[in-house]
Short mmCIF file of C-alpha atoms and ligand atoms in Angstrom, two decimals:
data_model
loop_
_atom_site.label_atom_id
_atom_site.label_comp_id
_atom_site.label_asym_id
_atom_site.label_seq_id
_atom_site.Cartn_x
_atom_site.Cartn_y
_atom_site.Cartn_z
CA MET A 1 111.33 108.25 79.91
CA THR A 2 110.08 104.84 78.66
CA LYS A 3 106.40 105.02 77.70
CA ASP A 4 105.77 101.40 78.73
CA PHE A 5 102.21 102.21 79.92
CA LEU A 6 101.17 103.81 76.62
CA GLY A 7 97.52 103.04 75.80
CA LYS A 8 96.77 101.82 79.36
CA VAL A 9 94.04 103.39 81.46
CA ALA A 10 94.64 103.61 85.24
CA LEU A 11 92.32 104.41 88.16
CA VAL A 12 94.27 105.68 91.18
CA THR A 13 92.42 106.31 94.42
CA GLY A 14 93.77 108.75 96.97
CA ALA A 15 95.56 110.42 94.05
CA ALA A 16 95.34 113.95 95.43
CA SER A 17 98.20 113.59 97.91
CA GLY A 18 101.29 111.69 99.00
CA ILE A 19 101.79 108.20 97.61
CA GLY A 20 98.76 108.24 95.31
CA GLU A 21 99.81 111.52 93.72
CA ALA A 22 103.31 110.17 93.05
CA ILE A 23 101.86 107.04 91.47
CA ALA A 24 99.46 109.04 89.28
CA VAL A 25 102.28 111.29 88.10
CA GLN A 26 104.69 108.44 87.36
CA LEU A 27 102.03 106.49 85.51
CA ALA A 28 101.22 109.47 83.33
CA ASP A 29 104.91 110.17 82.74
CA ARG A 30 105.21 106.63 81.42
CA GLY A 31 102.29 107.01 79.04
CA ALA A 32 99.15 105.89 80.98
CA LYS A 33 95.86 107.79 80.92
CA VAL A 34 95.08 108.43 84.56
CA ILE A 35 91.85 108.93 86.52
CA ALA A 36 92.90 110.75 89.72
CA ALA A 37 90.17 109.86 92.20
CA ASP A 38 90.01 111.32 95.69
CA LEU A 39 87.62 112.48 98.43
CA ASN A 40 89.28 115.89 97.92
CA GLY A 41 88.04 116.63 94.36
CA ASP A 42 89.74 120.03 94.15
CA ALA A 43 93.15 118.63 95.05
CA ALA A 44 92.57 115.77 92.59
CA GLU A 45 91.81 118.38 89.88
CA LYS A 46 95.17 120.01 90.63
CA VAL A 47 97.02 116.70 90.20
CA ALA A 48 95.17 115.96 86.93
CA GLY A 49 95.83 119.53 85.77
CA ALA A 50 99.57 119.19 86.45
CA ILE A 51 99.65 115.95 84.50
CA LYS A 52 97.79 117.50 81.54
CA ALA A 53 100.12 120.48 81.60
CA LYS A 54 102.94 118.07 80.77
CA GLY A 55 101.00 116.82 77.73
CA ALA A 56 99.69 113.57 79.20
CA GLU A 57 96.02 112.53 79.61
CA ALA A 58 94.26 112.63 82.98
CA ALA A 59 90.88 113.34 84.51
CA ALA A 60 89.95 114.01 88.15
CA LEU A 61 87.01 112.65 90.08
CA ALA A 62 85.64 113.38 93.58
CA VAL A 63 84.83 110.04 95.14
CA ASP A 64 84.39 108.60 98.60
CA VAL A 65 85.85 105.09 98.29
CA ALA A 66 83.97 104.03 101.43
CA LYS A 67 80.74 104.22 99.43
CA ALA A 68 80.32 101.29 97.04
CA GLU A 69 78.03 103.17 94.65
CA GLN A 70 80.60 106.01 94.29
CA VAL A 71 83.35 103.47 93.51
CA GLU A 72 81.11 101.83 90.91
CA MET A 73 80.56 105.30 89.42
CA ALA A 74 84.34 105.95 89.41
CA VAL A 75 85.02 102.82 87.43
CA ARG A 76 82.23 103.67 85.00
CA PHE A 77 83.69 107.17 84.68
CA ALA A 78 87.11 105.70 83.77
CA VAL A 79 85.59 103.48 81.12
CA ASP A 80 83.36 106.27 79.74
CA THR A 81 86.26 108.78 79.70
CA PHE A 82 89.04 106.62 78.27
CA GLY A 83 87.24 103.58 76.87
CA ARG A 84 88.59 100.82 79.12
CA LEU A 85 90.28 100.02 82.42
CA ASP A 86 93.65 98.28 82.61
CA LEU A 87 95.20 99.28 85.90
CA GLY A 88 93.78 99.83 89.41
CA VAL A 89 95.74 101.35 92.30
CA ASN A 90 93.64 101.09 95.47
CA ASN A 91 95.58 103.47 97.60
CA ALA A 92 93.18 105.84 99.42
CA GLY A 93 93.54 105.45 103.17
CA ILE A 94 93.40 107.11 106.55
CA GLY A 95 95.45 106.73 109.71
CA GLY A 96 92.53 106.78 112.12
CA ALA A 97 92.42 107.36 115.87
CA ALA A 98 95.24 106.21 118.19
CA ALA A 99 94.13 104.09 121.11
CA PRO A 100 94.52 100.50 122.37
CA LEU A 101 91.85 98.08 121.27
CA SER A 102 89.60 98.19 124.28
CA ASP A 103 89.44 101.97 124.21
CA TYR A 104 88.85 102.17 120.44
CA THR A 105 85.38 103.66 119.85
CA LEU A 106 83.00 101.86 117.52
CA ASP A 107 82.84 104.91 115.33
CA ASP A 108 86.61 105.11 114.96
CA TRP A 109 86.74 101.40 114.24
CA HIS A 110 84.11 101.54 111.49
CA LYS A 111 85.67 104.62 109.90
CA VAL A 112 89.07 102.99 109.41
CA ILE A 113 87.65 99.62 108.36
CA ASP A 114 85.32 101.36 105.86
CA VAL A 115 88.04 103.40 104.13
CA ASN A 116 91.08 101.08 104.51
CA LEU A 117 89.42 97.64 104.07
CA ASN A 118 85.83 97.70 102.74
CA ALA A 119 86.78 100.25 100.10
CA VAL A 120 89.47 97.94 98.70
CA PHE A 121 86.74 95.30 98.25
CA TYR A 122 84.48 97.80 96.49
CA CYS A 123 87.38 98.97 94.21
CA MET A 124 88.43 95.46 93.24
CA LYS A 125 84.85 94.32 92.72
CA TYR A 126 84.12 96.95 90.09
CA GLU A 127 87.66 97.21 88.64
CA ILE A 128 87.81 93.48 87.99
CA ALA A 129 84.43 93.50 86.29
CA ALA A 130 85.68 96.26 83.94
CA MET A 131 89.05 94.56 83.35
CA LEU A 132 87.40 91.28 82.39
CA LYS A 133 85.67 93.21 79.61
CA SER A 134 88.94 94.68 78.31
CA GLY A 135 90.87 91.43 78.41
CA GLY A 136 92.76 91.63 81.73
CA GLY A 137 94.71 94.04 83.85
CA ALA A 138 96.75 94.59 86.96
CA ILE A 139 95.78 95.81 90.43
CA VAL A 140 97.98 97.05 93.28
CA ASN A 141 96.43 97.42 96.72
CA MET A 142 98.24 99.77 99.09
CA ALA A 143 98.71 97.87 102.31
CA SER A 144 101.52 98.79 104.72
CA ILE A 145 104.24 97.17 106.83
CA LEU A 146 101.29 97.01 109.22
CA GLY A 147 99.82 94.38 106.85
CA SER A 148 102.31 91.93 108.44
CA VAL A 149 103.31 93.37 111.82
CA ALA A 150 101.54 95.39 114.50
CA PHE A 151 102.05 98.91 115.78
CA PRO A 152 100.89 100.18 119.18
CA ASN A 153 97.49 101.88 119.39
CA ALA A 154 96.39 101.18 115.83
CA PRO A 155 94.09 98.13 116.06
CA ALA A 156 91.76 99.15 113.21
CA TYR A 157 94.62 100.17 110.85
CA VAL A 158 96.63 97.02 111.55
CA THR A 159 93.55 94.84 111.05
CA ALA A 160 92.50 96.62 107.85
CA LYS A 161 95.96 96.35 106.29
CA HIS A 162 96.31 92.64 107.21
CA GLY A 163 92.86 92.21 105.57
CA VAL A 164 94.05 93.96 102.44
CA VAL A 165 96.94 91.46 102.14
CA GLY A 166 94.48 88.55 102.47
CA MET A 167 92.02 90.09 100.02
CA THR A 168 94.86 90.57 97.54
CA LYS A 169 95.74 86.84 97.71
CA SER A 170 92.09 85.83 97.38
CA ALA A 171 91.45 88.00 94.31
CA ALA A 172 94.77 86.99 92.71
CA VAL A 173 93.89 83.28 92.97
CA ASP A 174 90.37 83.80 91.54
CA TYR A 175 91.54 85.82 88.52
CA ALA A 176 95.05 84.48 87.74
CA LYS A 177 93.81 82.51 84.74
CA LYS A 178 91.71 85.43 83.51
CA GLY A 179 94.69 87.75 82.90
CA ILE A 180 94.30 89.87 86.02
CA ARG A 181 97.26 90.14 88.41
CA VAL A 182 96.69 91.45 91.98
CA THR A 183 99.49 92.40 94.34
CA ALA A 184 99.92 94.43 97.52
CA VAL A 185 102.61 96.94 98.48
CA GLY A 186 103.70 97.38 102.06
CA PRO A 187 105.40 100.73 102.62
CA GLY A 188 107.26 101.52 105.83
CA PHE A 189 106.63 104.99 107.27
CA ILE A 190 106.52 107.47 104.36
CA ASP A 191 106.80 111.21 104.73
CA THR A 192 103.30 112.28 103.62
CA PRO A 193 100.45 114.35 105.06
CA LEU A 194 99.06 111.09 106.56
CA LEU A 195 101.70 111.44 109.32
CA ALA A 196 101.13 115.16 109.85
CA ALA A 197 99.41 114.56 113.16
CA LEU A 198 102.36 112.73 114.71
CA PRO A 199 104.36 114.72 117.26
CA ALA A 200 108.03 115.47 116.44
CA GLU A 201 109.36 112.98 119.01
CA THR A 202 107.18 110.22 117.56
CA MET A 203 108.53 111.07 114.09
CA ASP A 204 112.12 110.67 115.40
CA TYR A 205 111.19 107.34 117.05
CA VAL A 206 109.52 106.17 113.81
CA LYS A 207 112.65 107.03 111.78
CA SER A 208 114.80 105.06 114.18
CA LEU A 209 112.73 101.91 113.45
CA HIS A 210 113.98 101.87 109.82
CA PRO A 211 117.46 100.39 109.47
CA ILE A 212 118.02 102.66 106.47
CA GLY A 213 117.86 105.59 108.93
CA ARG A 214 115.10 107.61 107.38
CA MET A 215 111.50 107.49 106.30
CA GLY A 216 110.74 106.51 102.70
CA THR A 217 109.46 108.81 99.99
CA SER A 218 106.24 108.59 97.98
CA GLU A 219 108.34 108.30 94.82
CA GLU A 220 110.04 105.18 96.17
CA VAL A 221 106.66 103.60 96.81
CA ALA A 222 105.48 104.66 93.37
CA ALA A 223 108.54 103.03 91.72
CA LEU A 224 107.67 99.63 93.27
CA THR A 225 103.98 100.06 92.43
CA LEU A 226 104.70 100.79 88.78
CA PHE A 227 107.00 97.78 88.55
CA LEU A 228 104.20 95.55 89.85
CA LEU A 229 101.70 97.11 87.41
CA SER A 230 104.09 96.73 84.48
CA ASP A 231 104.56 93.81 82.11
CA ALA A 232 107.99 93.23 83.71
CA ALA A 233 105.98 91.73 86.63
CA SER A 234 104.01 89.31 84.37
CA ASN A 235 104.69 86.32 86.64
CA ILE A 236 103.95 88.14 89.92
CA THR A 237 100.54 87.85 91.49
CA GLY A 238 99.02 87.24 94.95
CA SER A 239 102.16 88.61 96.63
CA TYR A 240 102.86 91.36 99.13
CA HIS A 241 105.95 93.52 98.54
CA LEU A 242 107.65 95.63 101.20
CA VAL A 243 109.27 99.00 100.48
CA ASP A 244 110.24 99.75 104.05
CA GLY A 245 113.94 100.57 104.45
CA GLY A 246 114.35 97.24 106.31
CA TYR A 247 111.64 97.96 108.97
CA VAL A 248 110.17 94.48 109.06
CA ALA A 249 113.64 92.83 108.90
CA LEU A 250 114.73 94.43 112.21
P1 NAI B 1 97.84 110.99 102.27
O1 NAI B 1 97.00 111.42 103.41
O2 NAI B 1 98.94 111.86 101.79
O3 NAI B 1 96.91 110.63 101.04
C1 NAI B 1 95.76 109.86 101.17
C2 NAI B 1 94.73 110.36 100.17
O4 NAI B 1 93.56 109.54 100.34
C3 NAI B 1 94.29 111.81 100.43
O5 NAI B 1 94.35 112.58 99.29
C4 NAI B 1 92.87 111.65 100.94
O6 NAI B 1 92.00 112.74 100.58
C5 NAI B 1 92.43 110.36 100.24
N1 NAI B 1 91.31 109.74 100.94
C6 NAI B 1 91.11 109.55 102.28
N2 NAI B 1 89.91 109.02 102.51
C7 NAI B 1 89.32 108.85 101.30
C8 NAI B 1 88.08 108.34 100.88
N3 NAI B 1 87.17 107.92 101.79
N4 NAI B 1 87.79 108.33 99.57
C9 NAI B 1 88.70 108.78 98.64
N5 NAI B 1 89.88 109.26 98.98
C10 NAI B 1 90.22 109.32 100.31
O7 NAI B 1 98.42 109.57 102.72
P2 NAI B 1 99.51 108.62 102.09
O8 NAI B 1 100.54 108.47 103.05
O9 NAI B 1 99.82 108.98 100.69
O10 NAI B 1 98.69 107.21 102.10
C11 NAI B 1 98.31 106.52 100.92
C12 NAI B 1 98.13 105.06 101.30
O11 NAI B 1 99.41 104.53 101.74
C13 NAI B 1 97.15 104.79 102.42
O12 NAI B 1 96.40 103.62 102.11
C14 NAI B 1 98.02 104.55 103.59
O13 NAI B 1 97.42 103.71 104.58
C15 NAI B 1 99.23 103.84 102.95
N6 NAI B 1 100.45 103.87 103.71
C16 NAI B 1 100.98 105.08 104.10
C17 NAI B 1 102.13 105.11 104.87
C18 NAI B 1 102.74 106.33 105.37
O14 NAI B 1 103.58 106.26 106.27
N7 NAI B 1 102.43 107.52 104.86
C19 NAI B 1 102.77 103.83 105.27
C20 NAI B 1 102.13 102.65 104.79
C21 NAI B 1 100.99 102.70 104.02
#
């Protein structure tokens, strides 16, 4: 395994499960020191423990990304623990309630917007401040195919993910000359616990929407994310990259 992230320090939110876990593991396998941050601190500890058991460096942190002061603390923890911050993967997210817009409760709306949109602002705000001190860095925001197309009964999720794509462009433009690249990833439906609530017939329907004939895996999303974080992507910033088995092309 190439250790092309050796010496880099990465903060991964939502690292206790699914896509975030795969990204944390792949980053550590390729030499990065990883902070696995998640609302579920125990599960984040398990991910960090598994990474350390393979001889890499990691630390876990319980954090609610919807709370700005906790995100600020998480970035400080990364710098205090490993001395700097080079990479940010703003991946924590929730599916939220399913209902058409007019039936969406205010509570459900705010919950999804807080975790899937406001939190990305908090993460980038504090990550960028830390990266400016260590001479630059790279950030990947986890959007979705629903950052560019809609899906029935998901007004808050679709809005939040479109917002993440816009926020990615905004930050990329502001920091391009300061050595910080910012990109967004748009996965199709990926087989993770996020989809656990979907009934079996919905899962079959969802699979049929992907020309490739299946849902994607967390490892496939992690592979794209690591490419965008790596020096191989040195001329890539402000862009949104699909990993969707052809979903949006259909
Ligand atoms: P998951 O449910 O397996 O993992 C999400 C993680 O985020 C969990 O460990 C959860 O504890 C954590 N989390 C939730 N709220 C949090 C909060 N307030 N603070 C800190 N951590 C919190 O889900 P999955 O599928 O790995 O999702 C990761 C990201 O990928 C999300 O942003 C999601 O919207 C996005 N995504 C997922 C797709 C899918 O089909 N699974 C498709 C497209 C995008």
